mmCIF file of C-alpha atoms and ligand atoms in Angstrom:
data_model
loop_
_atom_site.group_PDB
_atom_site.id
_atom_site.type_symbol
_atom_site.label_atom_id
_atom_site.label_comp_id
_atom_site.label_asym_id
_atom_site.label_seq_id
_atom_site.Cartn_x
_atom_site.Cartn_y
_atom_site.Cartn_z
ATOM 1 C CA UNK A 213 92.747 70.953 209.016
ATOM 2 C CA UNK A 214 91.821 67.534 207.566
ATOM 3 C CA UNK A 215 88.208 66.268 207.650
ATOM 4 C CA UNK A 216 87.671 62.972 205.845
ATOM 5 C CA UNK A 217 84.600 63.279 203.600
ATOM 6 C CA UNK A 218 84.416 66.969 204.650
ATOM 7 C CA UNK A 219 82.331 65.785 207.627
ATOM 8 C CA UNK A 220 81.032 68.757 209.601
ATOM 9 C CA UNK A 221 82.692 71.312 207.311
ATOM 10 C CA UNK A 222 80.496 74.284 206.371
ATOM 11 C CA UNK A 223 81.247 75.114 202.746
ATOM 12 C CA UNK A 224 78.475 77.508 201.641
ATOM 13 C CA UNK A 225 75.911 79.969 202.933
ATOM 14 C CA UNK A 226 72.443 79.123 201.671
ATOM 15 C CA UNK A 227 68.910 80.500 201.890
ATOM 16 C CA UNK A 228 67.365 77.484 200.168
ATOM 17 C CA UNK A 229 66.900 75.014 203.013
ATOM 18 C CA UNK A 230 67.680 74.504 206.671
ATOM 19 C CA UNK A 231 68.501 70.943 207.682
ATOM 20 C CA UNK A 232 68.601 70.781 211.478
ATOM 21 C CA UNK A 233 70.128 67.428 212.325
ATOM 22 C CA UNK A 234 69.799 67.816 216.101
ATOM 23 C CA UNK A 235 66.159 68.909 216.147
ATOM 24 C CA UNK A 236 65.215 66.686 213.207
ATOM 25 C CA UNK A 237 63.612 69.470 211.184
ATOM 26 C CA UNK A 238 63.787 70.446 207.544
ATOM 27 C CA UNK A 239 62.725 73.851 206.250
ATOM 28 C CA UNK A 240 62.455 74.946 202.628
ATOM 29 C CA UNK A 241 63.096 78.704 202.409
ATOM 30 C CA UNK A 242 62.117 78.957 206.083
ATOM 31 C CA UNK A 243 58.944 76.868 205.817
ATOM 32 C CA UNK A 244 58.765 73.593 207.771
ATOM 33 C CA UNK A 245 58.209 70.748 205.275
ATOM 34 C CA UNK A 246 55.351 69.551 207.495
ATOM 35 C CA UNK A 247 53.397 72.500 206.074
ATOM 36 C CA UNK A 248 53.696 71.348 202.475
ATOM 37 C CA UNK A 249 50.859 68.832 202.547
ATOM 38 C CA UNK A 250 48.408 71.005 200.593
ATOM 39 C CA UNK A 251 50.926 72.331 198.061
ATOM 40 C CA UNK A 252 51.423 70.777 194.624
ATOM 41 C CA UNK A 253 54.754 69.716 193.089
ATOM 42 C CA UNK A 254 54.602 72.832 190.907
ATOM 43 C CA UNK A 255 53.967 75.155 193.877
ATOM 44 C CA UNK A 256 56.843 73.742 195.937
ATOM 45 C CA UNK A 257 59.195 73.818 192.942
ATOM 46 C CA UNK A 258 58.280 77.453 192.268
ATOM 47 C CA UNK A 259 58.678 78.334 195.951
ATOM 48 C CA UNK A 260 62.157 76.786 196.103
ATOM 49 C CA UNK A 261 63.202 78.380 192.824
ATOM 50 C CA UNK A 262 61.846 81.906 193.324
ATOM 51 C CA UNK A 263 61.598 82.209 197.122
ATOM 52 C CA UNK A 264 57.916 83.117 197.016
ATOM 53 C CA UNK A 265 54.598 81.304 196.970
ATOM 54 C CA UNK A 266 53.334 81.722 193.394
ATOM 55 C CA UNK A 267 50.185 83.667 192.597
ATOM 56 C CA UNK A 268 47.617 81.898 190.417
ATOM 57 C CA UNK A 269 49.041 83.539 187.268
ATOM 58 C CA UNK A 270 52.661 82.815 188.224
ATOM 59 C CA UNK A 271 51.820 79.192 188.895
ATOM 60 C CA UNK A 272 50.004 78.891 185.582
ATOM 61 C CA UNK A 273 52.974 80.367 183.678
ATOM 62 C CA UNK A 274 55.420 78.119 185.530
ATOM 63 C CA UNK A 275 53.323 75.007 184.795
ATOM 64 C CA UNK A 276 53.214 75.915 181.090
ATOM 65 C CA UNK A 277 57.022 76.240 181.032
ATOM 66 C CA UNK A 278 57.417 72.874 182.767
ATOM 67 C CA UNK A 279 55.126 71.328 180.159
ATOM 68 C CA UNK A 280 57.175 72.926 177.377
ATOM 69 C CA UNK A 281 60.198 71.080 178.753
ATOM 70 C CA UNK A 282 58.393 67.792 178.017
ATOM 71 C CA UNK A 283 58.992 68.332 174.293
ATOM 72 C CA UNK A 284 62.570 67.114 174.042
ATOM 73 C CA UNK A 285 64.619 68.742 171.267
ATOM 74 C CA UNK A 286 65.014 66.175 168.489
ATOM 75 C CA UNK A 287 68.787 65.881 169.003
ATOM 76 C CA UNK A 288 68.208 64.993 172.678
ATOM 77 C CA UNK A 289 65.655 62.294 172.028
ATOM 78 C CA UNK A 290 67.799 60.867 169.226
ATOM 79 C CA UNK A 291 70.763 60.609 171.592
ATOM 80 C CA UNK A 292 68.654 59.023 174.331
ATOM 81 C CA UNK A 293 67.067 56.626 171.839
ATOM 82 C CA UNK A 294 70.502 55.608 170.539
ATOM 83 C CA UNK A 295 71.572 54.351 173.984
ATOM 84 C CA UNK A 296 71.670 50.622 174.594
ATOM 85 C CA UNK A 297 68.792 49.419 176.792
ATOM 86 C CA UNK A 298 71.360 47.724 179.026
ATOM 87 C CA UNK A 299 72.579 51.158 180.139
ATOM 88 C CA UNK A 300 71.023 52.166 183.467
ATOM 89 C CA UNK A 301 68.343 54.857 183.538
ATOM 90 C CA UNK A 302 70.601 57.121 185.633
ATOM 91 C CA UNK A 303 73.257 56.925 182.914
ATOM 92 C CA UNK A 304 70.657 57.662 180.218
ATOM 93 C CA UNK A 305 69.535 60.713 182.248
ATOM 94 C CA UNK A 306 73.120 61.926 182.556
ATOM 95 C CA UNK A 307 73.641 61.637 178.813
ATOM 96 C CA UNK A 308 70.265 63.194 177.950
ATOM 97 C CA UNK A 309 70.713 66.222 180.223
ATOM 98 C CA UNK A 310 74.257 66.717 179.005
ATOM 99 C CA UNK A 311 72.986 66.845 175.401
ATOM 100 C CA UNK A 312 70.899 69.942 176.195
ATOM 101 C CA UNK A 313 73.990 72.148 176.285
ATOM 102 C CA UNK A 314 73.633 73.765 172.846
ATOM 103 C CA UNK A 315 74.680 77.430 172.515
ATOM 104 C CA UNK A 316 70.989 78.379 172.054
ATOM 105 C CA UNK A 317 69.935 76.607 175.256
ATOM 106 C CA UNK A 318 72.777 78.147 177.252
ATOM 107 C CA UNK A 319 71.748 81.619 176.079
ATOM 108 C CA UNK A 320 68.488 81.359 178.071
ATOM 109 C CA UNK A 321 68.277 82.713 181.627
ATOM 110 C CA UNK A 322 69.458 80.037 184.045
ATOM 111 C CA UNK A 323 66.072 79.915 185.832
ATOM 112 C CA UNK A 324 64.414 79.227 182.442
ATOM 113 C CA UNK A 325 66.961 76.502 181.686
ATOM 114 C CA UNK A 326 66.243 74.976 185.104
ATOM 115 C CA UNK A 327 62.472 74.828 184.556
ATOM 116 C CA UNK A 328 63.069 73.344 181.126
ATOM 117 C CA UNK A 329 65.353 70.574 182.421
ATOM 118 C CA UNK A 330 62.940 69.824 185.301
ATOM 119 C CA UNK A 331 60.156 69.370 182.739
ATOM 120 C CA UNK A 332 62.384 67.260 180.475
ATOM 121 C CA UNK A 333 63.850 64.820 183.002
ATOM 122 C CA UNK A 334 60.745 62.586 183.425
ATOM 123 C CA UNK A 335 60.525 62.301 179.631
ATOM 124 C CA UNK A 336 64.130 61.097 179.345
ATOM 125 C CA UNK A 337 63.458 58.601 182.140
ATOM 126 C CA UNK A 338 60.246 57.224 180.648
ATOM 127 C CA UNK A 339 61.755 56.988 177.129
ATOM 128 C CA UNK A 340 64.662 54.904 178.348
ATOM 129 C CA UNK A 341 62.638 52.867 180.856
ATOM 130 C CA UNK A 342 60.038 51.871 178.276
ATOM 131 C CA UNK A 343 62.743 50.964 175.782
ATOM 132 C CA UNK A 344 64.257 48.672 178.424
ATOM 133 C CA UNK A 345 60.829 47.062 178.833
ATOM 134 C CA UNK A 346 60.425 46.649 175.064
ATOM 135 C CA UNK A 347 57.451 49.046 175.160
ATOM 136 C CA UNK A 348 56.653 51.972 172.829
ATOM 137 C CA UNK A 349 57.163 55.535 174.033
ATOM 138 C CA UNK A 350 54.107 57.244 175.542
ATOM 139 C CA UNK A 351 53.630 60.873 174.462
ATOM 140 C CA UNK A 352 53.296 63.410 177.309
ATOM 141 C CA UNK A 353 49.734 64.405 178.195
ATOM 142 C CA UNK A 354 49.214 68.191 178.179
ATOM 143 C CA UNK A 355 46.274 67.907 180.575
ATOM 144 C CA UNK A 356 48.302 66.231 183.293
ATOM 145 C CA UNK A 357 50.302 67.845 186.088
ATOM 146 C CA UNK A 358 54.007 67.073 186.428
ATOM 147 C CA UNK A 359 53.444 64.099 188.765
ATOM 148 C CA UNK A 360 50.447 62.705 186.865
ATOM 149 C CA UNK A 361 52.287 62.986 183.582
ATOM 150 C CA UNK A 362 55.366 61.187 184.940
ATOM 151 C CA UNK A 363 53.249 58.194 186.005
ATOM 152 C CA UNK A 364 51.315 58.350 182.734
ATOM 153 C CA UNK A 365 54.455 58.257 180.590
ATOM 154 C CA UNK A 366 55.958 55.400 182.605
ATOM 155 C CA UNK A 367 52.898 53.175 182.600
ATOM 156 C CA UNK A 368 50.774 54.311 179.655
ATOM 157 C CA UNK A 369 47.646 54.390 181.854
ATOM 158 C CA UNK A 370 46.102 57.286 183.763
ATOM 159 C CA UNK A 371 47.262 57.138 187.392
ATOM 160 C CA UNK A 372 44.770 56.979 190.260
ATOM 161 C CA UNK A 373 44.506 59.937 192.648
ATOM 162 C CA UNK A 374 45.980 57.751 195.437
ATOM 163 C CA UNK A 375 49.044 56.969 193.333
ATOM 164 C CA UNK A 376 49.499 60.646 192.439
ATOM 165 C CA UNK A 377 49.150 61.719 196.078
ATOM 166 C CA UNK A 378 51.667 59.115 197.276
ATOM 167 C CA UNK A 379 54.265 60.031 194.678
ATOM 168 C CA UNK A 380 53.702 63.773 195.035
ATOM 169 C CA UNK A 381 54.238 63.541 198.821
ATOM 170 C CA UNK A 382 57.549 61.796 198.190
ATOM 171 C CA UNK A 383 58.629 64.257 195.461
ATOM 172 C CA UNK A 384 57.859 67.308 197.604
ATOM 173 C CA UNK A 385 59.760 65.930 200.590
ATOM 174 C CA UNK A 386 62.865 65.045 198.590
ATOM 175 C CA UNK A 387 63.166 68.144 196.396
ATOM 176 C CA UNK A 388 65.829 69.790 198.481
ATOM 177 C CA UNK A 389 68.196 68.876 201.283
ATOM 178 C CA UNK A 390 71.083 71.264 201.832
ATOM 179 C CA UNK A 391 74.594 70.424 200.742
ATOM 180 C CA UNK A 392 74.152 66.688 200.180
ATOM 181 C CA UNK A 393 76.684 64.906 197.939
ATOM 182 C CA UNK A 394 74.892 65.444 194.605
ATOM 183 C CA UNK A 395 74.062 69.095 195.338
ATOM 184 C CA UNK A 396 77.656 69.679 196.354
ATOM 185 C CA UNK A 397 78.815 68.097 193.086
ATOM 186 C CA UNK A 398 76.507 70.454 191.151
ATOM 187 C CA UNK A 399 77.833 73.496 193.040
ATOM 188 C CA UNK A 400 81.468 72.442 192.547
ATOM 189 C CA UNK A 401 80.887 72.088 188.808
ATOM 190 C CA UNK A 402 79.263 75.473 188.346
ATOM 191 C CA UNK A 403 81.801 77.136 190.659
ATOM 192 C CA UNK A 404 84.319 76.893 187.809
ATOM 193 C CA UNK A 405 81.972 79.093 185.760
ATOM 194 C CA UNK A 406 80.679 76.030 183.929
ATOM 195 C CA UNK A 407 76.945 75.786 183.098
ATOM 196 C CA UNK A 408 73.669 74.333 184.380
ATOM 197 C CA UNK A 409 73.491 71.181 182.187
ATOM 198 C CA UNK A 410 77.086 70.358 183.221
ATOM 199 C CA UNK A 411 76.227 70.864 186.900
ATOM 200 C CA UNK A 412 73.079 68.699 186.697
ATOM 201 C CA UNK A 413 75.068 66.041 184.832
ATOM 202 C CA UNK A 414 77.590 65.968 187.706
ATOM 203 C CA UNK A 415 74.751 65.771 190.231
ATOM 204 C CA UNK A 416 73.123 62.810 188.454
ATOM 205 C CA UNK A 417 76.459 60.971 188.379
ATOM 206 C CA UNK A 418 76.778 61.513 192.134
ATOM 207 C CA UNK A 419 73.176 60.612 192.907
ATOM 208 C CA UNK A 420 73.684 57.229 191.235
ATOM 209 C CA UNK A 421 75.727 55.798 194.110
ATOM 210 C CA UNK A 422 73.876 53.469 196.514
ATOM 211 C CA UNK A 423 75.036 55.359 199.622
ATOM 212 C CA UNK A 424 73.207 58.476 198.418
ATOM 213 C CA UNK A 425 70.363 57.885 195.974
ATOM 214 C CA UNK A 426 70.175 54.155 195.665
ATOM 215 C CA UNK A 427 69.082 53.110 199.136
ATOM 216 C CA UNK A 428 65.340 52.318 198.650
ATOM 217 C CA UNK A 429 66.175 49.290 196.497
ATOM 218 C CA UNK A 430 68.530 48.223 199.280
ATOM 219 C CA UNK A 431 65.710 48.618 201.802
ATOM 220 C CA UNK A 432 63.381 46.423 199.734
ATOM 221 C CA UNK A 433 66.130 43.813 199.404
ATOM 222 C CA UNK A 434 66.723 43.938 203.166
ATOM 223 C CA UNK A 435 63.045 43.453 204.013
ATOM 224 C CA UNK A 436 62.785 40.679 201.456
ATOM 225 C CA UNK A 437 65.728 38.939 203.093
ATOM 226 C CA UNK A 438 64.210 39.428 206.562
ATOM 227 C CA UNK A 439 60.819 38.072 205.363
ATOM 228 C CA UNK A 440 59.329 37.752 208.858
ATOM 229 C CA UNK A 441 59.593 39.566 212.170
ATOM 230 C CA UNK A 442 61.293 36.668 213.919
ATOM 231 C CA UNK A 443 64.267 36.907 211.520
ATOM 232 C CA UNK A 444 65.046 40.633 211.967
ATOM 233 C CA UNK A 445 67.729 40.146 214.624
ATOM 234 C CA UNK A 446 69.515 37.254 212.844
ATOM 235 C CA UNK A 447 69.704 39.019 209.473
ATOM 236 C CA UNK A 448 70.731 42.399 210.860
ATOM 237 C CA UNK A 449 73.275 41.058 213.356
ATOM 238 C CA UNK A 450 74.984 39.096 210.609
ATOM 239 C CA UNK A 451 75.202 42.163 208.383
ATOM 240 C CA UNK A 452 76.606 44.354 211.141
ATOM 241 C CA UNK A 453 79.160 41.682 212.024
ATOM 242 C CA UNK A 454 80.197 41.507 208.349
ATOM 243 C CA UNK A 455 80.727 45.289 208.404
ATOM 244 C CA UNK A 456 77.769 45.911 206.076
ATOM 245 C CA UNK A 457 75.636 49.054 206.333
ATOM 246 C CA UNK A 458 71.919 48.587 206.977
ATOM 247 C CA UNK A 459 70.185 50.342 204.104
ATOM 248 C CA UNK A 460 67.716 53.074 205.039
ATOM 249 C CA UNK A 461 69.484 53.796 208.352
ATOM 250 C CA UNK A 462 71.951 56.501 209.293
ATOM 251 C CA UNK A 463 72.459 60.000 207.995
ATOM 252 C CA UNK A 464 75.386 62.369 207.833
ATOM 253 C CA UNK A 465 73.371 65.241 209.329
ATOM 254 C CA UNK A 466 70.370 63.806 211.202
ATOM 255 C CA UNK A 467 71.310 62.475 214.600
ATOM 256 C CA UNK A 468 67.665 61.986 215.449
ATOM 257 C CA UNK A 469 64.781 60.753 213.271
ATOM 258 C CA UNK A 470 64.830 62.098 209.731
ATOM 259 C CA UNK A 471 61.644 64.260 209.570
ATOM 260 C CA UNK A 472 61.000 63.071 206.011
ATOM 261 C CA UNK A 473 60.983 59.491 207.229
ATOM 262 C CA UNK A 474 58.296 60.358 209.814
ATOM 263 C CA UNK A 475 56.153 62.176 207.222
ATOM 264 C CA UNK A 476 56.498 59.393 204.651
ATOM 265 C CA UNK A 477 55.559 56.767 207.246
ATOM 266 C CA UNK A 478 52.440 58.813 208.116
ATOM 267 C CA UNK A 479 51.628 59.229 204.418
ATOM 268 C CA UNK A 480 51.900 55.473 203.808
ATOM 269 C CA UNK A 481 49.577 54.699 206.701
ATOM 270 C CA UNK A 482 47.071 57.370 205.666
ATOM 271 C CA UNK A 483 47.030 56.241 202.069
ATOM 272 C CA UNK A 484 46.824 52.521 202.472
ATOM 273 C CA UNK A 485 46.304 51.615 206.103
ATOM 274 C CA UNK A 486 48.603 48.857 207.222
ATOM 275 C CA UNK A 487 49.425 45.693 205.292
ATOM 276 C CA UNK A 488 51.750 42.792 206.016
ATOM 277 C CA UNK A 489 54.735 44.455 204.337
ATOM 278 C CA UNK A 490 54.256 47.790 206.106
ATOM 279 C CA UNK A 491 53.786 45.960 209.431
ATOM 280 C CA UNK A 492 57.093 44.190 208.839
ATOM 281 C CA UNK A 493 58.777 47.509 207.917
ATOM 282 C CA UNK A 494 57.459 49.199 211.085
ATOM 283 C CA UNK A 495 58.585 46.292 213.268
ATOM 284 C CA UNK A 496 61.965 46.224 211.503
ATOM 285 C CA UNK A 497 62.424 49.962 212.062
ATOM 286 C CA UNK A 498 61.971 49.531 215.837
ATOM 287 C CA UNK A 499 64.118 46.447 216.208
ATOM 288 C CA UNK A 500 66.938 47.584 213.905
ATOM 289 C CA UNK A 501 67.147 50.974 215.661
ATOM 290 C CA UNK A 502 67.604 49.129 218.954
ATOM 291 C CA UNK A 503 70.152 46.709 217.437
ATOM 292 C CA UNK A 504 72.169 49.570 215.948
ATOM 293 C CA UNK A 505 72.187 51.270 219.339
ATOM 294 C CA UNK A 506 73.465 48.019 220.844
ATOM 295 C CA UNK A 507 76.168 47.331 218.219
ATOM 296 C CA UNK A 508 77.037 50.917 217.288
ATOM 297 C CA UNK A 509 76.469 52.764 220.566
ATOM 298 C CA UNK A 510 76.446 56.552 220.409
ATOM 299 C CA UNK A 511 76.324 56.707 216.581
ATOM 300 C CA UNK A 512 72.632 57.748 216.678
ATOM 301 C CA UNK A 513 71.439 55.718 213.708
ATOM 302 C CA UNK A 514 67.757 56.111 212.802
ATOM 303 C CA UNK A 515 65.777 55.523 209.627
ATOM 304 C CA UNK A 516 66.520 58.013 206.860
ATOM 305 C CA UNK A 517 64.209 59.180 204.046
ATOM 306 C CA UNK A 518 64.969 56.079 201.974
ATOM 307 C CA UNK A 519 63.424 53.618 204.436
ATOM 308 C CA UNK A 520 59.822 54.732 203.978
ATOM 309 C CA UNK A 521 60.491 55.927 200.427
ATOM 310 C CA UNK A 522 60.763 52.224 199.711
ATOM 311 C CA UNK A 523 57.257 51.771 201.162
ATOM 312 C CA UNK A 524 55.844 54.599 199.017
ATOM 313 C CA UNK A 525 57.498 53.234 195.869
ATOM 314 C CA UNK A 526 56.213 49.775 196.605
ATOM 315 C CA UNK A 527 52.680 51.077 197.180
ATOM 316 C CA UNK A 528 52.603 52.670 193.714
ATOM 317 C CA UNK A 529 54.249 49.626 192.139
ATOM 318 C CA UNK A 530 57.282 51.595 191.013
ATOM 319 C CA UNK A 531 59.983 49.122 189.931
ATOM 320 C CA UNK A 532 63.327 49.337 191.741
ATOM 321 C CA UNK A 533 65.186 50.510 188.616
ATOM 322 C CA UNK A 534 63.111 53.727 188.790
ATOM 323 C CA UNK A 535 63.743 54.596 192.461
ATOM 324 C CA UNK A 536 66.868 56.710 192.037
ATOM 325 C CA UNK A 537 65.665 58.302 188.769
ATOM 326 C CA UNK A 538 62.430 59.270 190.573
ATOM 327 C CA UNK A 539 64.408 60.771 193.439
ATOM 328 C CA UNK A 540 66.206 62.865 190.794
ATOM 329 C CA UNK A 541 62.870 64.029 189.289
ATOM 330 C CA UNK A 542 62.385 65.785 192.642
ATOM 331 C CA UNK A 543 65.954 66.737 193.466
ATOM 332 C CA UNK A 544 66.657 68.472 190.160
ATOM 333 C CA UNK A 545 64.696 71.391 191.618
ATOM 334 C CA UNK A 546 67.073 71.669 194.593
ATOM 335 C CA UNK A 547 70.157 71.126 192.428
ATOM 336 C CA UNK A 548 69.104 73.963 190.121
ATOM 337 C CA UNK A 549 68.321 76.358 192.989
ATOM 338 C CA UNK A 550 71.779 75.680 194.455
ATOM 339 C CA UNK A 551 73.504 76.151 191.113
ATOM 340 C CA UNK A 552 71.825 79.548 190.736
ATOM 341 C CA UNK A 553 72.721 80.488 194.324
ATOM 342 C CA UNK A 554 76.332 79.443 193.655
ATOM 343 C CA UNK A 555 76.503 81.639 190.553
ATOM 344 C CA UNK A 556 75.161 84.585 192.572
ATOM 345 C CA UNK A 557 77.694 84.065 195.367
ATOM 346 C CA UNK A 558 80.657 82.869 193.391
ATOM 347 C CA UNK A 559 83.789 81.300 194.876
ATOM 348 C CA UNK A 560 85.466 78.385 193.120
ATOM 349 C CA UNK A 561 85.759 75.219 195.216
ATOM 350 C CA UNK A 562 89.361 74.160 195.466
ATOM 351 C CA UNK A 563 90.162 72.412 198.761
ATOM 352 C CA UNK A 564 93.617 71.009 199.420
ATOM 353 C CA UNK A 565 94.900 67.489 199.716
ATOM 354 C CA UNK A 566 97.477 66.285 202.197
ATOM 355 C CA UNK A 567 100.232 64.278 200.526
ATOM 356 C CA UNK A 568 100.867 61.128 202.539
ATOM 357 C CA UNK A 569 102.997 59.280 199.981
ATOM 358 C CA UNK A 570 106.757 59.000 199.946
ATOM 359 C CA UNK A 571 109.107 61.631 198.556
ATOM 360 C CA UNK A 572 111.660 59.970 196.288
HETATM 361 N N1 ACO B 707 74.266 50.524 209.215
HETATM 362 C C1 ACO B 707 75.227 50.158 210.080
HETATM 363 N N2 ACO B 707 76.153 50.991 210.566
HETATM 364 C C2 ACO B 707 76.098 52.261 210.154
HETATM 365 C C3 ACO B 707 75.125 52.730 209.253
HETATM 366 C C4 ACO B 707 74.182 51.810 208.789
HETATM 367 N N3 ACO B 707 73.236 52.168 207.935
HETATM 368 N N4 ACO B 707 75.324 54.030 209.025
HETATM 369 C C5 ACO B 707 76.397 54.383 209.742
HETATM 370 N N5 ACO B 707 76.856 53.321 210.432
HETATM 371 C C6 ACO B 707 77.986 53.266 211.346
HETATM 372 C C7 ACO B 707 79.292 53.162 210.576
HETATM 373 O O1 ACO B 707 79.654 51.822 210.372
HETATM 374 C C8 ACO B 707 80.242 53.881 211.496
HETATM 375 O O2 ACO B 707 80.594 53.014 212.523
HETATM 376 P P1 ACO B 707 82.077 53.052 213.147
HETATM 377 O O3 ACO B 707 82.112 54.305 213.947
HETATM 378 O O4 ACO B 707 82.103 51.815 213.973
HETATM 379 O O5 ACO B 707 83.040 53.035 212.011
HETATM 380 C C9 ACO B 707 79.383 54.985 212.091
HETATM 381 O O6 ACO B 707 78.041 54.511 212.057
HETATM 382 C C10 ACO B 707 79.457 56.292 211.341
HETATM 383 O O7 ACO B 707 79.195 55.980 209.974
HETATM 384 P P2 ACO B 707 79.690 56.833 208.752
HETATM 385 O O8 ACO B 707 79.625 55.983 207.531
HETATM 386 O O9 ACO B 707 80.981 57.520 209.085
HETATM 387 O O10 ACO B 707 78.575 57.931 208.746
HETATM 388 P P3 ACO B 707 78.309 58.888 207.557
HETATM 389 O O11 ACO B 707 77.722 60.090 208.139
HETATM 390 O O12 ACO B 707 79.508 59.052 206.708
HETATM 391 O O13 ACO B 707 77.255 58.017 206.706
HETATM 392 C C11 ACO B 707 75.481 57.317 205.411
HETATM 393 C C12 ACO B 707 76.013 58.414 206.339
HETATM 394 C C13 ACO B 707 76.394 57.209 204.168
HETATM 395 C C14 ACO B 707 74.077 57.676 204.963
HETATM 396 C C15 ACO B 707 75.464 55.972 206.168
HETATM 397 O O14 ACO B 707 74.682 56.107 207.327
HETATM 398 C C16 ACO B 707 74.997 54.826 205.305
HETATM 399 O O15 ACO B 707 75.786 54.290 204.515
HETATM 400 N N6 ACO B 707 73.673 54.415 205.399
HETATM 401 C C17 ACO B 707 73.161 53.352 204.602
HETATM 402 C C18 ACO B 707 72.850 53.821 203.178
HETATM 403 C C19 ACO B 707 71.633 54.729 203.115
HETATM 404 O O16 ACO B 707 70.600 54.473 203.732
HETATM 405 N N7 ACO B 707 71.774 55.805 202.314
HETATM 406 C C20 ACO B 707 70.725 56.814 202.127
HETATM 407 C C21 ACO B 707 71.048 58.063 202.885
HETATM 408 S S1 ACO B 707 69.804 59.278 202.719
HETATM 409 C C22 ACO B 707 70.147 60.030 201.255
HETATM 410 O O17 ACO B 707 71.266 60.086 200.796
HETATM 411 C C23 ACO B 707 69.036 60.604 200.520
#
């Protein structure tokens, strides 16, 4: 049987998340993501990793381990620092994570390695980002949570509680999402009995592509091009007629509204009320959905997580070059959980190809 892009093919059993594309629901370990509002990044990461809500002591221990990950081994920071600033942050992350694979690191339990890499990733990002900006590195702040510290290291100023809440909402909602392309890449890599840094390196390489992790910048560019409500139809029609995809719309699994998109839209409105940009985004969502139904009938194209992620990123003044890296700061938790699940339920991925060339 041939399925281009493995569309609709079930390739693994998982207990990590349930993505129901018909109902438009997402559950982490059985819990609807709507229920995560009062949980912290650390609590959700622990829950996804260990399949239990942490006790106070467990959470404390986990947070300490995450913080330990912020101290990059000297060989890792030297490698990251040696990279040219013209290299993208995603590529710097790939190189930095890959450099963790020393024999000593690989001797640790895989769950410990995972917590360590989750703690380390924001540091690699901020090191490279600040170098690109010609700014000095900001040391991690031991008193800050994972989300606070990420914003602190990027900007060198203490974040406001509104900024932390906005980013944390986004990070929690994007931590895990079934067998998406980057998670699949991670599982394929470890299915050959490779290791966690190799699997996360594969995942980062896959996440880099604009069809998967790079859409929020595309959404901002789209809304910038639209500029005002009266231009939505003209801009979008032209793109559809040129065979272009409308960024922030469509999803391989969701054939109704992406629940994360709904929650992020609510979060944006709660945090900031409406402003001209958000008004334009809301109007664009309605009109583009209708236009896609008109030009692509039956394809069921709605906004995906990236559409309102763009609004969240904009509200915290996150530059576009940091959108996909920030997505990865969340998703590394899901990647790691899947890698561990793959190791526990091992079967090497090796699909077949159908030769359609000539025989000479
Ligand atoms: N704009 C216009 N048309 C679209 C869009 C879109 N955003 N998405 C799908 N379509 C159309 C396709 O042109 C195709 O039409 P056809 O039947 O006439 O050929 C049909 O809908 C099916 O599209 P596929 O590309 O086969 O759908 P697939 O499930 O493979 O694509 C994807 C999913 C890659 C997300 C796609 O919808 C897309 O490229 N969207 C824009 C990029 C984007 O927002 N990416 C972020 C996704 S969320 C995430 O990864 C975290």
